[in-house]
mmCIF file with all atom_site columns, C-alpha atoms in Angstrom:
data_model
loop_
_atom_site.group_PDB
_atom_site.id
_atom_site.type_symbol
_atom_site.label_atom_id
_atom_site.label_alt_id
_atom_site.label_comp_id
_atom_site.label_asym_id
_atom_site.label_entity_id
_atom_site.label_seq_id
_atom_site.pdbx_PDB_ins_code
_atom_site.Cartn_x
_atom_site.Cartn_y
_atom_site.Cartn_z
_atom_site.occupancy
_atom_site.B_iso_or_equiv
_atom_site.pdbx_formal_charge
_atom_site.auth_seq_id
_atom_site.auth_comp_id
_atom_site.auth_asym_id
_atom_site.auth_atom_id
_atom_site.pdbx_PDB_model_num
ATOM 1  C CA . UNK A 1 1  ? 0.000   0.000  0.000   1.00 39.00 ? 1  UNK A CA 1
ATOM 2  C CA . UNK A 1 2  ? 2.974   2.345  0.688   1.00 42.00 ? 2  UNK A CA 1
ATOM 3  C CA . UNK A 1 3  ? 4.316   1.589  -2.692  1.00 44.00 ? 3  UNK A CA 1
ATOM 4  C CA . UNK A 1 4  ? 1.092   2.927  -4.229  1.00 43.00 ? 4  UNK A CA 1
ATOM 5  C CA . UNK A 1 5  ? 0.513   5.576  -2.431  1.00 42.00 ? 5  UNK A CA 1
ATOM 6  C CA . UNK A 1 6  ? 4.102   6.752  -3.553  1.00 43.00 ? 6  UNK A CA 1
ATOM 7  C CA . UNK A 1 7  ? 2.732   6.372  -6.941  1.00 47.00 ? 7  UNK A CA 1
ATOM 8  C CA . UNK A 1 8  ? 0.190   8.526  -6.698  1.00 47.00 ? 8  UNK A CA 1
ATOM 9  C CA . UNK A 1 9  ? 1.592   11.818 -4.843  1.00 47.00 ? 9  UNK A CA 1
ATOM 10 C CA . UNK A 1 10 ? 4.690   11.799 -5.270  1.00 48.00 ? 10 UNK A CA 1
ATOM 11 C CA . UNK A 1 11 ? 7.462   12.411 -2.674  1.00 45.00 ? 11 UNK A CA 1
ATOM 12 C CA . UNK A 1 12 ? 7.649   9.806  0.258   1.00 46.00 ? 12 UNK A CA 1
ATOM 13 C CA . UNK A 1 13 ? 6.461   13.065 3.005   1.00 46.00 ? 13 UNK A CA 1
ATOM 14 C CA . UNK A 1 14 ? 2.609   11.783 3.304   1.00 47.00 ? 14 UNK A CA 1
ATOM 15 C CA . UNK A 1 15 ? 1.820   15.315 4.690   1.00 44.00 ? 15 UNK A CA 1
ATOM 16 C CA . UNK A 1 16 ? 1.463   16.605 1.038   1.00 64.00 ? 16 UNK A CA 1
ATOM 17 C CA . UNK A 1 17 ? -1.431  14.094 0.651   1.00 79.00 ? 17 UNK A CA 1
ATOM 18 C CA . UNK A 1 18 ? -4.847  16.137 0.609   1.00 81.00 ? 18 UNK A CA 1
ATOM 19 C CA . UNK A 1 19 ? -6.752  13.887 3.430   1.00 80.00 ? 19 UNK A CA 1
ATOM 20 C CA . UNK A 1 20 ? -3.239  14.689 5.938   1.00 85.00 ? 20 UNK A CA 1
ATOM 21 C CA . UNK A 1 21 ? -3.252  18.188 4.922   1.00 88.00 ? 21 UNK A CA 1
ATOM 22 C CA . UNK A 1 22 ? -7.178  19.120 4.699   1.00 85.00 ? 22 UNK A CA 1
ATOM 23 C CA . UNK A 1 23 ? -6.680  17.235 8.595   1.00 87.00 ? 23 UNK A CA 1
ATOM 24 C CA . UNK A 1 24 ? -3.545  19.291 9.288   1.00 89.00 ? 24 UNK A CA 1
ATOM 25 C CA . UNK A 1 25 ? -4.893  22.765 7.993   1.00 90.00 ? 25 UNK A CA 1
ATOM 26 C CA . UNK A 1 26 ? -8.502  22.671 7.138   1.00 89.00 ? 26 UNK A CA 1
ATOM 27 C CA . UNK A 1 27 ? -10.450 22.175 3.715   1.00 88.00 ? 27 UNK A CA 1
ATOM 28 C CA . UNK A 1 28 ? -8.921  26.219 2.899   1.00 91.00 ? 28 UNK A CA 1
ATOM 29 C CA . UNK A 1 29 ? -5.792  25.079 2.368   1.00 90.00 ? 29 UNK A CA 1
ATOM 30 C CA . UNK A 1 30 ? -6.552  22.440 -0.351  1.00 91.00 ? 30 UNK A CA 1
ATOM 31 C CA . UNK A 1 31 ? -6.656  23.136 -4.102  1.00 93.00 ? 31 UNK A CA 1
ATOM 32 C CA . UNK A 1 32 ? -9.865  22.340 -5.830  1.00 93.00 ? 32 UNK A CA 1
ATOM 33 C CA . UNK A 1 33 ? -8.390  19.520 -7.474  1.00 93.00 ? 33 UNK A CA 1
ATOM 34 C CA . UNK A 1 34 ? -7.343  18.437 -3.980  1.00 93.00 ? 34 UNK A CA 1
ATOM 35 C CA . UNK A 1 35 ? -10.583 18.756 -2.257  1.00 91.00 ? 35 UNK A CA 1
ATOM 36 C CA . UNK A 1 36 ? -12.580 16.745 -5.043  1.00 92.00 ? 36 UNK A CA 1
ATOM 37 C CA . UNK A 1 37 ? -9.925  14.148 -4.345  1.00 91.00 ? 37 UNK A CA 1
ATOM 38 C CA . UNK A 1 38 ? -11.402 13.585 -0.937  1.00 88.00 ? 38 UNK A CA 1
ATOM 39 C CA . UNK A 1 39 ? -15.100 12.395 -2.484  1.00 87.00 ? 39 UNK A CA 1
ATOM 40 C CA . UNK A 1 40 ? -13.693 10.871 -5.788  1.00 90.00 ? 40 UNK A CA 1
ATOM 41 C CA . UNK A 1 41 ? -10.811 8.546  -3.108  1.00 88.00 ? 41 UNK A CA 1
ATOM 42 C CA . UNK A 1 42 ? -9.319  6.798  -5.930  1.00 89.00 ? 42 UNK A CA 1
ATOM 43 C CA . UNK A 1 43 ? -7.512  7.274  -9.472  1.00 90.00 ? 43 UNK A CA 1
ATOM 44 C CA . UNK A 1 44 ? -7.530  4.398  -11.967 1.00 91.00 ? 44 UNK A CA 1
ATOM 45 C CA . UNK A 1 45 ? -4.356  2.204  -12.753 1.00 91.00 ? 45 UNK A CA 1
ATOM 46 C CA . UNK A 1 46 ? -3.061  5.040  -15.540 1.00 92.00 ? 46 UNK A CA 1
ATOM 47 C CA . UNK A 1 47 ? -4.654  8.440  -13.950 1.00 91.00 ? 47 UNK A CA 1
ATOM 48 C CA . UNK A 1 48 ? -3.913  8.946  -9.789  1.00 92.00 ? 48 UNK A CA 1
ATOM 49 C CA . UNK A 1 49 ? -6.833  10.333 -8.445  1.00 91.00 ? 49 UNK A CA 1
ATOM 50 C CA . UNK A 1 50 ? -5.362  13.847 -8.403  1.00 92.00 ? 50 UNK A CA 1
ATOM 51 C CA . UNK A 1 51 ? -5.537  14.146 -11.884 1.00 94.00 ? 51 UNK A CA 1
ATOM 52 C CA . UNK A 1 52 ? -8.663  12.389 -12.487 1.00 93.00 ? 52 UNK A CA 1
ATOM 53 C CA . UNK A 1 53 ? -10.017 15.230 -9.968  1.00 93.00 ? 53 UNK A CA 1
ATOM 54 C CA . UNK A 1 54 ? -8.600  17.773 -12.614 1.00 94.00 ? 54 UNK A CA 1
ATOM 55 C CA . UNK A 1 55 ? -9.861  15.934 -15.337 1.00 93.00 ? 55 UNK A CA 1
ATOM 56 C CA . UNK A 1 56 ? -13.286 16.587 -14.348 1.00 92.00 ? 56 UNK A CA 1
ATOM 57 C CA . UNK A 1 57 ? -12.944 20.074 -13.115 1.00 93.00 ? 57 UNK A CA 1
ATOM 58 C CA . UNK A 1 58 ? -11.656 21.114 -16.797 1.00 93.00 ? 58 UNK A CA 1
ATOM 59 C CA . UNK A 1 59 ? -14.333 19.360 -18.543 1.00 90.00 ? 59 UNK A CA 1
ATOM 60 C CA . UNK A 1 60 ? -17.291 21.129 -15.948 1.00 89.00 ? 60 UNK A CA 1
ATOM 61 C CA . UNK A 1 61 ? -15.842 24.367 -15.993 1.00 88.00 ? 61 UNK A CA 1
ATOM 62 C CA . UNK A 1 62 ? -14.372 24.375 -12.599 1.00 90.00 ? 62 UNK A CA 1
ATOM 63 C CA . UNK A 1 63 ? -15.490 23.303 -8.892  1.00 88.00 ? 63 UNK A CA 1
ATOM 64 C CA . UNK A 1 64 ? -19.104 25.698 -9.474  1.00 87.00 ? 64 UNK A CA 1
ATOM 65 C CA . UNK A 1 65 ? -19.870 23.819 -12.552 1.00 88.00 ? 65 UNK A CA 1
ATOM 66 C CA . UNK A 1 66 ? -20.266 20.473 -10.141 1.00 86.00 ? 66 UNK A CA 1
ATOM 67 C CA . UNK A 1 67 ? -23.649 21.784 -9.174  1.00 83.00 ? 67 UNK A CA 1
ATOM 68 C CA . UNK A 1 68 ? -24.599 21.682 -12.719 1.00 85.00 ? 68 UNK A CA 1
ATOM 69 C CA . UNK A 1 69 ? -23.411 18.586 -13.744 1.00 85.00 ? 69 UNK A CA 1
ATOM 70 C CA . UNK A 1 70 ? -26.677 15.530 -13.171 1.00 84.00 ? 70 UNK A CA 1
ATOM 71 C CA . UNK A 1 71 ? -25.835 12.017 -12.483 1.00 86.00 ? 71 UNK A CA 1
ATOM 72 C CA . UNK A 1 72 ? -25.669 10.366 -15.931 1.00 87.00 ? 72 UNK A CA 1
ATOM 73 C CA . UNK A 1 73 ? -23.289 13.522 -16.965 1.00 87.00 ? 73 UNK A CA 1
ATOM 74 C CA . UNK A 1 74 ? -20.524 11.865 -14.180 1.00 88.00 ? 74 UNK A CA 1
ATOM 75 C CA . UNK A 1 75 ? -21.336 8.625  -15.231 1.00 90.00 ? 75 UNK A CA 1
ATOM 76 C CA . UNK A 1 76 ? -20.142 9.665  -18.638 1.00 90.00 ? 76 UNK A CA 1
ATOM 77 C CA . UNK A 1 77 ? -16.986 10.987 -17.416 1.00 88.00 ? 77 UNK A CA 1
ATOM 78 C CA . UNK A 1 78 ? -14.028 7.910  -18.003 1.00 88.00 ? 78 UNK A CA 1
ATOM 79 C CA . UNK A 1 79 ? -13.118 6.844  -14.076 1.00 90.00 ? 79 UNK A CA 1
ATOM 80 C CA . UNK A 1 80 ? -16.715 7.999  -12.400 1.00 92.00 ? 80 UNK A CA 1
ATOM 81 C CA . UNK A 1 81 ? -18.671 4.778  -11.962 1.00 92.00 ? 81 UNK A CA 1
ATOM 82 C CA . UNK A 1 82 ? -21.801 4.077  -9.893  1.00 94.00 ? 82 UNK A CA 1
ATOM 83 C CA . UNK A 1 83 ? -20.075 4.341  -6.722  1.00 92.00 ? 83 UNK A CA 1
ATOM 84 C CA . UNK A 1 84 ? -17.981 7.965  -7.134  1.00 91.00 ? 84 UNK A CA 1
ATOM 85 C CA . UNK A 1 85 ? -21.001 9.117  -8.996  1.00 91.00 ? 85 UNK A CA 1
ATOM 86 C CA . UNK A 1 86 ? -23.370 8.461  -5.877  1.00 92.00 ? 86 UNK A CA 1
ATOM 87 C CA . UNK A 1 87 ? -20.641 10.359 -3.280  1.00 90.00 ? 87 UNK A CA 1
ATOM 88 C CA . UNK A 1 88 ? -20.126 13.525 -5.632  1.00 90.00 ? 88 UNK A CA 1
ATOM 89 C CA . UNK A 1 89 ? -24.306 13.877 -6.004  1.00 90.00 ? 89 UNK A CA 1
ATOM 90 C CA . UNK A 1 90 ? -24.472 13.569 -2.260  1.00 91.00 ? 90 UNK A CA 1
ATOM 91 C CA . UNK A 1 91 ? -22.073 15.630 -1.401  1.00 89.00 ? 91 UNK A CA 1
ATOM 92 C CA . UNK A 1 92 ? -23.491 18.458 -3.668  1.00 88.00 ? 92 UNK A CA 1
ATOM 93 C CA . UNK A 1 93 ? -27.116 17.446 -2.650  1.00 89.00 ? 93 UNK A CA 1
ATOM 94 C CA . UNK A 1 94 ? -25.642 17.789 1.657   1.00 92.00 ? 94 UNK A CA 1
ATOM 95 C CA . UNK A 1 95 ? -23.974 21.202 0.330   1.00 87.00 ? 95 UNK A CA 1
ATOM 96 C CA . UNK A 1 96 ? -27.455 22.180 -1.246  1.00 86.00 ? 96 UNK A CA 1
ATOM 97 C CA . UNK A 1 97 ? -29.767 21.628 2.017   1.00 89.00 ? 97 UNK A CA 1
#
C-alpha cells in the first residue's frame, strides 16, 4: 500500500497528501483539485486520483460547474462509476440543504 501511495503523490512526506493536509490545515488550504480528491478517493491504474479530480474540473468548468453537472453527466466521465457518482451527487445534494 505504501508503494502505491508513492505512486500517486509523489514524494515519500505523506503530509502533502490532501486527506493529511485538509486534517492538518482545514479544507482552505486544499486546491480544488485536492478537495474533489477527498469524495472521488481513488484514481484508476493510468490516472492517480489527483488528476482524475482535474480531469473533471476542466471538462465542468471548474469546482461551481459540479452543481450543474446531473448524475448520468458523471457517469459519462471515463473513471466515475456508480459508486464515485453516488458520493459527488451527495455531497453536492448535503452542500445544497
Amino acid at each position: 500500500m505504501g508503494e502505491l501511495i508513492r505512486n500517486i503523490w509523489g514524494p515519500d512526506d505523506k503530509s502533502v497528501m490532501p486527506k493529511e493536509k485538509f486534517l492538518r490545515e482545514g479544507p482552505e488550504s486544499l486546491s480544488d483539485p485536492e478537495l474533489l480528491t477527498t469524495f472521488l478517493g481513488t484514481g484508476l491504474p493510468v490516472l492517480s486520483v489527483l488528476q482524475l479530480a482535474t480531469r473533471l474540473l476542466v471538462q465542468i468548468d471548474g469546482i461551481r460547474g459540479l452543481n450543474q453537472v446531473y448524475r448520468d453527466e458523471f457517469l459519462r466521465q471515463h473513471g466515475i462509476g456508480v459508486a464515485k457518482c453516488e458520493q459527488l451527487t451527495a455531497a453536492l445534494g448535503i452542500a445544497k440543504r
